[in-house]
Tab-separated table of C-alpha atoms in Angstrom:
chain	number	residue	atom	x	y	z
A	14	MET	CA	5.750	2.764	-27.377
A	15	ALA	CA	2.372	2.323	-28.303
A	16	ALA	CA	1.529	0.706	-25.020
A	17	LEU	CA	2.216	4.213	-23.292
A	18	SER	CA	-0.235	5.972	-24.742
A	19	GLY	CA	-2.865	3.917	-22.805
A	20	VAL	CA	-1.342	5.285	-19.640
A	21	ARG	CA	-0.322	8.833	-20.586
A	22	TRP	CA	-3.489	10.455	-19.332
A	23	LEU	CA	-2.133	9.146	-15.912
A	24	THR	CA	0.730	11.739	-16.097
A	25	ARG	CA	-1.324	14.653	-16.635
A	26	ALA	CA	-3.335	13.813	-13.706
A	27	LEU	CA	-0.523	13.038	-11.704
A	28	VAL	CA	1.358	16.392	-12.313
A	29	SER	CA	-1.188	18.782	-12.411
A	30	ALA	CA	-1.593	20.849	-9.431
A	31	GLY	CA	-5.243	21.642	-9.450
A	32	ASN	CA	-6.300	18.434	-10.414
A	33	PRO	CA	-7.359	16.209	-7.534
A	34	GLY	CA	-6.101	13.032	-8.869
A	35	ALA	CA	-6.702	10.346	-11.265
A	36	TRP	CA	-8.039	8.161	-8.630
A	37	ARG	CA	-9.996	10.661	-6.582
A	38	GLY	CA	-13.431	9.994	-8.133
A	39	LEU	CA	-15.480	11.018	-4.927
A	40	SER	CA	-17.733	13.884	-4.418
A	41	THR	CA	-20.026	14.440	-1.659
A	42	SER	CA	-23.268	13.517	-4.008
A	43	ALA	CA	-21.911	10.048	-4.247
A	44	ALA	CA	-21.384	10.062	-0.478
A	45	ALA	CA	-25.213	10.686	-0.401
A	46	HIS	CA	-25.891	7.874	-2.737
A	47	ALA	CA	-26.633	4.641	-0.340
A	48	SER	CA	-25.118	1.345	-1.450
A	49	SER	CA	-28.011	-1.590	-1.926
A	50	ARG	CA	-25.287	-3.983	-1.900
A	51	SER	CA	-23.416	-3.114	1.196
A	52	GLN	CA	-22.991	-5.644	3.166
A	53	ALA	CA	-23.025	-3.045	6.265
A	54	GLU	CA	-26.553	-1.051	6.349
A	55	ASP	CA	-24.664	2.165	7.206
A	56	VAL	CA	-26.476	5.400	7.670
A	57	ARG	CA	-24.828	7.841	5.284
A	58	VAL	CA	-24.124	11.423	6.744
A	59	GLU	CA	-24.881	14.364	3.905
A	60	GLY	CA	-21.099	15.833	2.577
A	61	SER	CA	-19.505	12.696	4.277
A	62	PHE	CA	-17.191	10.432	2.231
A	63	PRO	CA	-18.063	6.873	1.673
A	64	VAL	CA	-15.138	4.410	2.486
A	65	THR	CA	-15.119	0.839	2.219
A	66	MET	CA	-13.471	-0.876	5.303
A	67	LEU	CA	-11.665	-4.609	5.133
A	68	PRO	CA	-10.560	-5.485	8.280
A	69	GLY	CA	-8.906	-8.638	7.097
A	70	ASP	CA	-7.124	-10.903	9.589
A	71	GLY	CA	-4.791	-10.908	12.526
A	72	VAL	CA	-4.772	-7.425	14.123
A	73	GLY	CA	-6.639	-5.985	11.396
A	74	PRO	CA	-9.527	-5.723	13.284
A	75	GLU	CA	-8.111	-3.938	16.203
A	76	LEU	CA	-6.164	-1.744	14.088
A	77	MET	CA	-9.424	-0.841	12.373
A	78	HIS	CA	-10.656	-0.031	15.432
A	79	ALA	CA	-8.080	2.482	16.624
A	80	VAL	CA	-8.748	4.390	12.841
A	81	LYS	CA	-12.294	4.237	13.688
A	82	GLU	CA	-11.939	5.973	17.442
A	83	VAL	CA	-9.428	8.453	16.194
A	84	PHE	CA	-11.522	9.576	13.151
A	85	LYS	CA	-14.257	9.843	15.621
A	86	ALA	CA	-12.503	12.213	18.370
A	87	ALA	CA	-11.249	14.142	15.119
A	88	ALA	CA	-14.359	14.679	13.419
A	89	VAL	CA	-13.579	13.273	10.263
A	90	PRO	CA	-16.472	13.449	7.481
A	91	VAL	CA	-15.997	9.618	6.412
A	92	GLU	CA	-18.441	7.022	6.599
A	93	PHE	CA	-16.984	3.459	6.723
A	94	GLN	CA	-18.915	0.614	4.844
A	95	GLU	CA	-17.324	-2.555	6.734
A	96	HIS	CA	-16.881	-5.760	5.205
A	97	HIS	CA	-15.363	-9.066	6.147
A	98	LEU	CA	-13.259	-11.444	3.686
A	99	SER	CA	-11.229	-14.211	5.275
A	100	GLU	CA	-9.848	-17.571	4.137
A	101	VAL	CA	-8.952	-18.344	7.695
A	102	GLN	CA	-12.339	-17.324	9.659
A	103	ASN	CA	-14.374	-19.268	7.095
A	104	MET	CA	-15.841	-15.447	5.785
A	105	ALA	CA	-14.389	-16.152	2.094
A	106	SER	CA	-16.856	-16.812	-0.584
A	107	GLU	CA	-17.358	-15.476	-4.204
A	108	GLU	CA	-20.678	-13.963	-2.775
A	109	LYS	CA	-18.437	-11.977	-0.126
A	110	LEU	CA	-15.961	-11.189	-2.574
A	111	GLU	CA	-18.443	-9.428	-5.167
A	112	GLN	CA	-19.934	-7.692	-1.994
A	113	VAL	CA	-16.611	-6.399	-1.416
A	114	LEU	CA	-15.917	-5.524	-4.856
A	115	SER	CA	-19.138	-3.602	-5.487
A	116	SER	CA	-18.692	-1.821	-2.540
A	117	MET	CA	-14.740	-0.578	-3.440
A	118	LYS	CA	-15.976	0.169	-7.406
A	119	GLU	CA	-18.532	2.300	-6.144
A	120	ASN	CA	-16.831	4.270	-3.173
A	121	LYS	CA	-13.509	3.986	-5.251
A	122	VAL	CA	-11.678	4.239	-2.182
A	123	ALA	CA	-10.883	1.349	0.892
A	124	ILE	CA	-8.933	0.892	3.820
A	125	ILE	CA	-7.821	-2.796	4.063
A	126	GLY	CA	-6.076	-4.927	6.323
A	127	LYS	CA	-4.008	-8.047	5.673
A	128	ILE	CA	-6.039	-10.538	4.172
A	129	HIS	CA	-3.965	-13.747	5.485
A	130	THR	CA	-3.580	-16.573	2.468
A	131	PRO	CA	-3.101	-20.036	4.002
A	132	MET	CA	-0.507	-22.302	2.925
A	133	GLU	CA	-2.403	-25.052	1.844
A	134	TYR	CA	-3.567	-25.852	-1.497
A	135	LYS	CA	-7.262	-26.266	-1.801
A	136	GLY	CA	-7.943	-26.394	-5.400
A	137	GLU	CA	-7.573	-22.723	-5.968
A	138	LEU	CA	-3.979	-21.201	-6.921
A	139	ALA	CA	-5.182	-17.210	-6.476
A	140	SER	CA	-5.856	-16.007	-3.022
A	141	TYR	CA	-8.859	-14.004	-2.363
A	142	ASP	CA	-6.393	-11.164	-1.674
A	143	MET	CA	-4.765	-11.570	-5.252
A	144	ARG	CA	-8.019	-11.660	-6.840
A	145	LEU	CA	-9.111	-8.608	-5.229
A	146	ARG	CA	-6.170	-6.702	-6.889
A	147	ARG	CA	-6.861	-8.140	-9.961
A	148	LYS	CA	-10.160	-7.335	-10.229
A	149	LEU	CA	-9.400	-3.771	-9.196
A	150	ASP	CA	-6.537	-3.859	-11.415
A	151	LEU	CA	-4.621	-2.394	-8.459
A	152	PHE	CA	-1.241	-2.463	-10.482
A	153	ALA	CA	0.618	-0.084	-8.385
A	154	ASN	CA	1.491	-0.629	-4.749
A	155	VAL	CA	3.583	2.333	-3.157
A	156	VAL	CA	5.261	2.134	0.040
A	157	HIS	CA	6.653	5.142	1.513
A	158	VAL	CA	9.875	4.522	4.176
A	159	LYS	CA	10.500	7.404	6.257
A	160	SER	CA	12.140	7.407	10.046
A	161	LEU	CA	9.901	8.665	12.435
A	162	PRO	CA	11.342	11.892	14.144
A	163	GLY	CA	12.276	10.320	17.932
A	164	TYR	CA	12.171	6.852	17.460
A	165	MET	CA	15.728	5.938	16.937
A	166	THR	CA	16.931	2.906	14.492
A	167	ARG	CA	20.218	1.268	12.698
A	168	HIS	CA	19.408	3.709	9.867
A	169	ASN	CA	17.827	7.250	10.538
A	170	ASN	CA	16.658	10.230	8.243
A	171	LEU	CA	15.718	7.709	5.993
A	172	ASP	CA	13.312	8.793	3.144
A	173	LEU	CA	12.513	6.390	-0.182
A	174	VAL	CA	9.802	4.974	-1.963
A	175	ILE	CA	9.325	1.303	-3.304
A	176	ILE	CA	6.798	1.133	-6.378
A	177	ARG	CA	6.027	-2.546	-6.717
A	178	GLU	CA	3.846	-3.862	-9.625
A	179	GLN	CA	1.437	-6.410	-8.578
A	180	THR	CA	-0.710	-7.808	-10.869
A	181	GLU	CA	1.805	-10.019	-12.810
A	182	GLY	CA	5.183	-11.532	-12.199
A	183	GLU	CA	5.871	-14.753	-9.976
A	184	TYR	CA	2.241	-13.948	-8.581
A	185	SER	CA	0.283	-14.617	-11.566
A	186	SER	CA	-1.052	-18.260	-10.132
A	187	LEU	CA	-0.035	-20.227	-12.840
A	188	GLU	CA	1.297	-23.435	-11.645
A	189	HIS	CA	1.007	-26.813	-12.313
A	190	GLU	CA	2.861	-30.493	-12.014
A	191	SER	CA	4.226	-31.148	-15.397
A	192	ALA	CA	5.250	-34.849	-14.406
A	193	ARG	CA	5.559	-36.468	-10.864
A	194	GLY	CA	7.491	-34.573	-8.512
A	195	VAL	CA	7.999	-31.411	-11.029
A	196	ILE	CA	6.281	-28.358	-10.631
A	197	GLU	CA	6.281	-25.535	-13.083
A	198	CYS	CA	5.782	-22.147	-11.638
A	199	LEU	CA	5.111	-19.590	-14.417
A	200	LYS	CA	6.128	-15.712	-13.899
A	201	ILE	CA	4.603	-13.774	-16.375
A	202	VAL	CA	6.018	-10.416	-17.620
A	203	THR	CA	4.284	-8.298	-20.331
A	204	ARG	CA	5.515	-4.971	-21.846
A	205	ALA	CA	2.504	-3.100	-21.364
A	206	LYS	CA	2.196	-3.835	-17.579
A	207	SER	CA	5.996	-3.132	-17.208
A	208	GLN	CA	5.318	0.335	-19.330
A	209	ARG	CA	2.725	0.992	-16.946
A	210	ILE	CA	4.556	0.738	-13.819
A	211	ALA	CA	7.675	2.467	-14.887
A	212	LYS	CA	5.595	5.543	-16.078
A	213	PHE	CA	3.686	5.406	-12.919
A	214	ALA	CA	7.008	5.665	-11.131
A	215	PHE	CA	8.294	8.369	-13.157
A	216	ASP	CA	4.985	10.141	-12.951
A	217	TYR	CA	5.638	9.703	-9.136
A	218	ALA	CA	9.006	11.244	-8.765
A	219	THR	CA	7.930	14.009	-11.044
A	220	LYS	CA	4.907	14.911	-8.742
A	221	LYS	CA	6.693	14.552	-5.532
A	222	GLY	CA	9.765	16.263	-6.734
A	223	ARG	CA	12.045	13.357	-6.733
A	224	GLY	CA	15.341	13.074	-8.334
A	225	LYS	CA	15.984	9.574	-9.074
A	226	VAL	CA	14.423	6.273	-9.802
A	227	THR	CA	16.099	3.088	-9.440
A	228	ALA	CA	14.771	-0.031	-11.448
A	229	VAL	CA	15.496	-3.270	-9.502
A	230	HIS	CA	15.372	-6.484	-11.831
A	231	LYS	CA	17.448	-9.950	-12.376
A	232	ALA	CA	17.851	-9.573	-15.906
A	233	ASN	CA	21.435	-11.092	-15.707
A	234	ILE	CA	19.554	-14.413	-15.205
A	235	MET	CA	16.238	-14.001	-16.409
A	236	LYS	CA	17.320	-12.546	-19.562
A	237	LEU	CA	13.964	-12.495	-21.178
A	238	GLY	CA	11.483	-12.002	-18.351
A	239	ASP	CA	13.462	-9.586	-16.122
A	240	GLY	CA	15.176	-8.253	-19.336
A	241	LEU	CA	11.999	-6.918	-20.963
A	242	PHE	CA	11.005	-5.095	-17.617
A	243	LEU	CA	14.414	-3.235	-17.542
A	244	GLN	CA	13.904	-2.511	-21.417
A	245	CYS	CA	10.559	-1.135	-20.611
A	246	CYS	CA	12.296	0.954	-17.772
A	247	GLU	CA	14.825	2.142	-19.967
A	248	GLU	CA	12.485	3.336	-22.646
A	249	VAL	CA	10.302	5.487	-20.411
A	250	ALA	CA	13.306	6.472	-18.700
A	251	GLU	CA	14.257	8.654	-21.947
A	252	LEU	CA	11.063	10.503	-21.622
A	253	TYR	CA	11.988	12.011	-18.234
A	254	PRO	CA	15.455	13.515	-19.080
A	255	LYS	CA	15.445	15.760	-15.397
A	256	ILE	CA	15.320	12.671	-13.532
A	257	LYS	CA	18.015	10.774	-12.835
A	258	PHE	CA	17.916	6.822	-13.871
A	259	GLU	CA	19.937	3.559	-12.396
A	260	THR	CA	19.364	-0.004	-12.598
A	261	MET	CA	20.314	-2.067	-9.727
A	262	ILE	CA	20.392	-6.415	-9.652
A	263	ILE	CA	17.794	-7.222	-6.708
A	264	ASP	CA	20.532	-9.327	-4.507
A	265	ASN	CA	22.852	-6.023	-4.717
A	266	CYS	CA	20.071	-4.186	-4.034
A	267	CYS	CA	18.914	-6.036	-0.731
A	268	MET	CA	22.823	-5.271	0.334
A	269	GLN	CA	22.774	-1.882	-0.448
A	270	LEU	CA	19.626	-1.170	1.117
A	271	VAL	CA	21.036	-2.413	4.541
A	272	GLN	CA	24.859	-0.793	3.993
A	273	ASN	CA	23.541	2.454	2.736
A	274	PRO	CA	19.942	2.965	1.914
A	275	TYR	CA	20.651	6.758	1.674
A	276	GLN	CA	21.459	6.300	-2.043
A	277	PHE	CA	17.898	5.478	-2.607
A	278	ASP	CA	15.218	7.989	-3.711
A	279	VAL	CA	12.312	5.889	-5.811
A	280	LEU	CA	12.834	2.212	-6.643
A	281	VAL	CA	10.534	0.476	-8.930
A	282	MET	CA	10.376	-3.405	-9.245
A	283	PRO	CA	8.317	-6.332	-10.606
A	284	ASN	CA	6.007	-8.029	-8.085
A	285	LEU	CA	8.333	-10.641	-5.923
A	286	TYR	CA	11.208	-8.291	-5.671
A	287	GLY	CA	8.753	-5.599	-4.282
A	288	ASN	CA	7.310	-7.856	-2.063
A	289	ILE	CA	10.647	-8.911	-0.185
A	290	ILE	CA	12.262	-5.117	-0.486
A	291	ASP	CA	8.739	-3.586	0.857
A	292	ASN	CA	9.694	-5.786	3.908
A	293	LEU	CA	13.163	-5.256	4.366
A	294	ALA	CA	13.159	-1.501	3.778
A	295	ALA	CA	10.359	-1.184	6.704
A	296	GLY	CA	12.764	-3.078	8.934
A	297	LEU	CA	14.985	-0.270	8.759
A	298	VAL	CA	12.805	2.118	10.162
A	299	GLY	CA	11.185	0.349	12.767
A	300	GLY	CA	9.391	-2.641	11.224
A	301	ALA	CA	5.695	-3.476	9.988
A	302	GLY	CA	3.751	-1.648	12.643
A	303	VAL	CA	5.219	1.963	11.505
A	304	VAL	CA	4.979	2.210	7.453
A	305	PRO	CA	2.101	2.709	5.678
A	306	GLY	CA	1.226	1.572	2.267
A	307	GLU	CA	-1.250	2.137	-0.859
A	308	SER	CA	-2.346	0.494	-3.824
A	309	TYR	CA	-3.387	2.195	-6.975
A	310	SER	CA	-5.507	1.508	-10.197
A	311	ALA	CA	-6.515	4.100	-12.646
A	312	GLU	CA	-9.655	4.161	-10.700
A	313	TYR	CA	-9.608	3.176	-7.123
A	314	ALA	CA	-7.269	3.434	-4.203
A	315	VAL	CA	-6.667	1.263	-1.396
A	316	PHE	CA	-4.601	2.040	1.876
A	317	GLU	CA	-2.978	-0.193	3.861
A	318	THR	CA	0.365	-1.081	5.992
A	319	GLY	CA	3.292	-1.126	4.206
A	320	ALA	CA	4.718	-4.565	5.047
A	321	ARG	CA	1.692	-6.767	5.048
A	322	HIS	CA	1.668	-9.103	8.310
A	323	PRO	CA	-1.606	-10.222	10.247
A	324	PHE	CA	0.699	-10.560	13.114
A	325	ALA	CA	-1.883	-13.474	14.396
A	326	GLN	CA	0.311	-14.123	17.847
A	327	ALA	CA	-0.734	-10.456	19.110
A	328	VAL	CA	-4.602	-10.872	18.356
A	329	GLY	CA	-6.753	-9.974	21.375
A	330	ARG	CA	-3.530	-8.974	23.368
A	331	ASN	CA	-3.918	-5.436	23.146
A	332	ILE	CA	-0.428	-4.885	21.983
A	333	ALA	CA	-0.752	-4.388	18.111
A	334	ASN	CA	1.074	-1.026	17.096
A	335	PRO	CA	-1.300	0.990	15.007
A	336	THR	CA	1.266	3.434	13.881
A	337	ALA	CA	1.006	2.246	10.397
A	338	MET	CA	-2.789	1.710	9.861
A	339	LEU	CA	-3.241	5.504	11.378
A	340	LEU	CA	-0.640	6.886	9.196
A	341	SER	CA	-2.076	4.757	5.901
A	342	ALA	CA	-5.550	6.437	7.007
A	343	SER	CA	-3.999	9.898	7.157
A	344	ASN	CA	-2.781	9.414	3.572
A	345	MET	CA	-6.203	8.279	2.369
A	346	LEU	CA	-7.653	11.675	4.026
A	347	ARG	CA	-5.085	13.690	1.995
A	348	HIS	CA	-6.035	11.330	-1.124
A	349	LEU	CA	-9.547	12.530	-0.272
A	350	ASN	CA	-8.673	16.103	-0.209
A	351	LEU	CA	-9.085	16.058	3.411
A	352	GLU	CA	-6.067	17.892	4.146
A	353	TYR	CA	-6.982	19.609	7.645
A	354	HIS	CA	-8.017	15.927	9.032
A	355	SER	CA	-5.275	14.167	7.408
A	356	SER	CA	-2.487	16.594	9.137
A	357	MET	CA	-4.211	16.784	12.410
A	358	ILE	CA	-3.998	12.855	12.583
A	359	ALA	CA	-0.551	12.256	11.226
A	360	ASP	CA	0.771	15.015	13.503
A	361	ALA	CA	-0.961	13.550	16.469
A	362	VAL	CA	0.857	10.087	15.518
A	363	LYS	CA	4.263	11.678	15.295
A	364	LYS	CA	4.137	13.932	18.115
A	365	VAL	CA	3.305	10.906	20.213
A	366	ILE	CA	6.344	9.047	18.892
A	367	LYS	CA	8.619	11.637	18.924
A	368	VAL	CA	7.436	12.244	22.835
A	369	GLY	CA	8.381	8.928	23.266
A	370	LYS	CA	6.415	8.321	26.669
A	371	VAL	CA	3.719	5.900	24.822
A	372	ARG	CA	5.349	3.242	22.726
A	373	THR	CA	3.927	-0.632	22.178
A	374	ARG	CA	6.245	-3.685	22.276
A	375	ASP	CA	7.518	-3.546	18.855
A	376	MET	CA	8.955	-0.305	19.437
A	377	GLY	CA	10.685	-1.067	22.519
A	378	GLY	CA	8.135	-0.017	24.901
A	379	TYR	CA	5.082	-1.345	27.307
A	380	SER	CA	2.167	0.613	26.502
A	381	THR	CA	-1.014	-1.274	24.718
A	382	THR	CA	-2.884	-0.363	21.635
A	383	THR	CA	-5.532	1.584	24.003
A	384	ASP	CA	-2.897	3.327	25.334
A	385	PHE	CA	-1.359	4.582	21.909
A	386	ILE	CA	-4.813	5.384	20.400
A	387	LYS	CA	-5.620	7.580	23.853
A	388	SER	CA	-2.509	9.376	23.381
A	389	VAL	CA	-3.126	9.943	19.531
A	390	ILE	CA	-6.409	11.267	20.556
A	391	GLY	CA	-5.092	13.462	23.216
A	392	HIS	CA	-2.686	15.286	20.775
A	393	LEU	CA	-4.867	15.816	17.891
A	394	HIS	CA	-5.072	19.442	17.517
A	395	PRO	CA	-5.461	21.903	14.266
A	396	HIS	CA	-2.816	21.726	11.842
A	397	GLY	CA	-0.051	24.504	12.209
A	398	SER	CA	1.734	23.840	15.443
A	399	ASN	CA	5.458	22.841	15.421
A	400	LEU	CA	6.218	19.492	16.271
């Protein structure tokens, strides 16, 4: 259990009510400090929080425009440093990657769109998106799947959390052709990272007052790799006797999520399974357009959509649903201890959905992205009203 000591400080930071969090390293003095390496020459406003913005591909820029418009209307004290990194728009290079990393390392907080990864192999196995996450050690991806009042789906009143390890596993970018027509793709599982994500999941459950953690695996087939992950989860579970611990094989988990998702509370799993389950679960409450997500390292926090889709076919058509990105932006404000603005924006988004008059096509309506943004701005109000 020696590896657990390296992340034990995370527990104290997570469960301490008076501590702003292990990842909240911002201060107003940091906001006034200009970044000489910033690609965007932003004028900092004293007392505001600097946040790195990475629009990404597909409808990402349109979603970020929605965030900026709503933040402006709500007078949110955040200054965005906008950078562009794209493999499909010829805006990706080592220099651009370093600019983004420099900004994110200084600001500690970022909001990003989906950086699309082409399927063609061009000499580099690791995508820029994966490299970005690895260099910042964004090991924990958290997707809170929660039903939106007023929007009926096959399953309603859902409330579950998916926690995914995203720095190793099947996405280790270790592939080679061992013989002609034979490709070996290595799945890497380490004790240190498995214990770290398990500890994160139990710490999260403790802080959020949740009662159960389910470890998802395929240890019946991958006896050593997933067997190690499962063993680490079991060891960590012993440190949290007040939280119920269960295990479930990934294929059964997919079926159970469709048949009876109410049995789940917090789920923790390796990389590929998490990617699949994130999308499956998002579909249960309305799809990629309504579920926010976030990724954490010990120092940094990145806010994004829960199901990462560029939605390229919607580019320029003004039909993208900004709900997920706006809710993610609200979560970012809460992370920055801007509770008032966070609640104001989240409440406005939920009010628009609950009223039901303005809905984008993915939610069965005919409203445009612009219509949705205007409606959200129209519902901005001081926190405290009952929805």
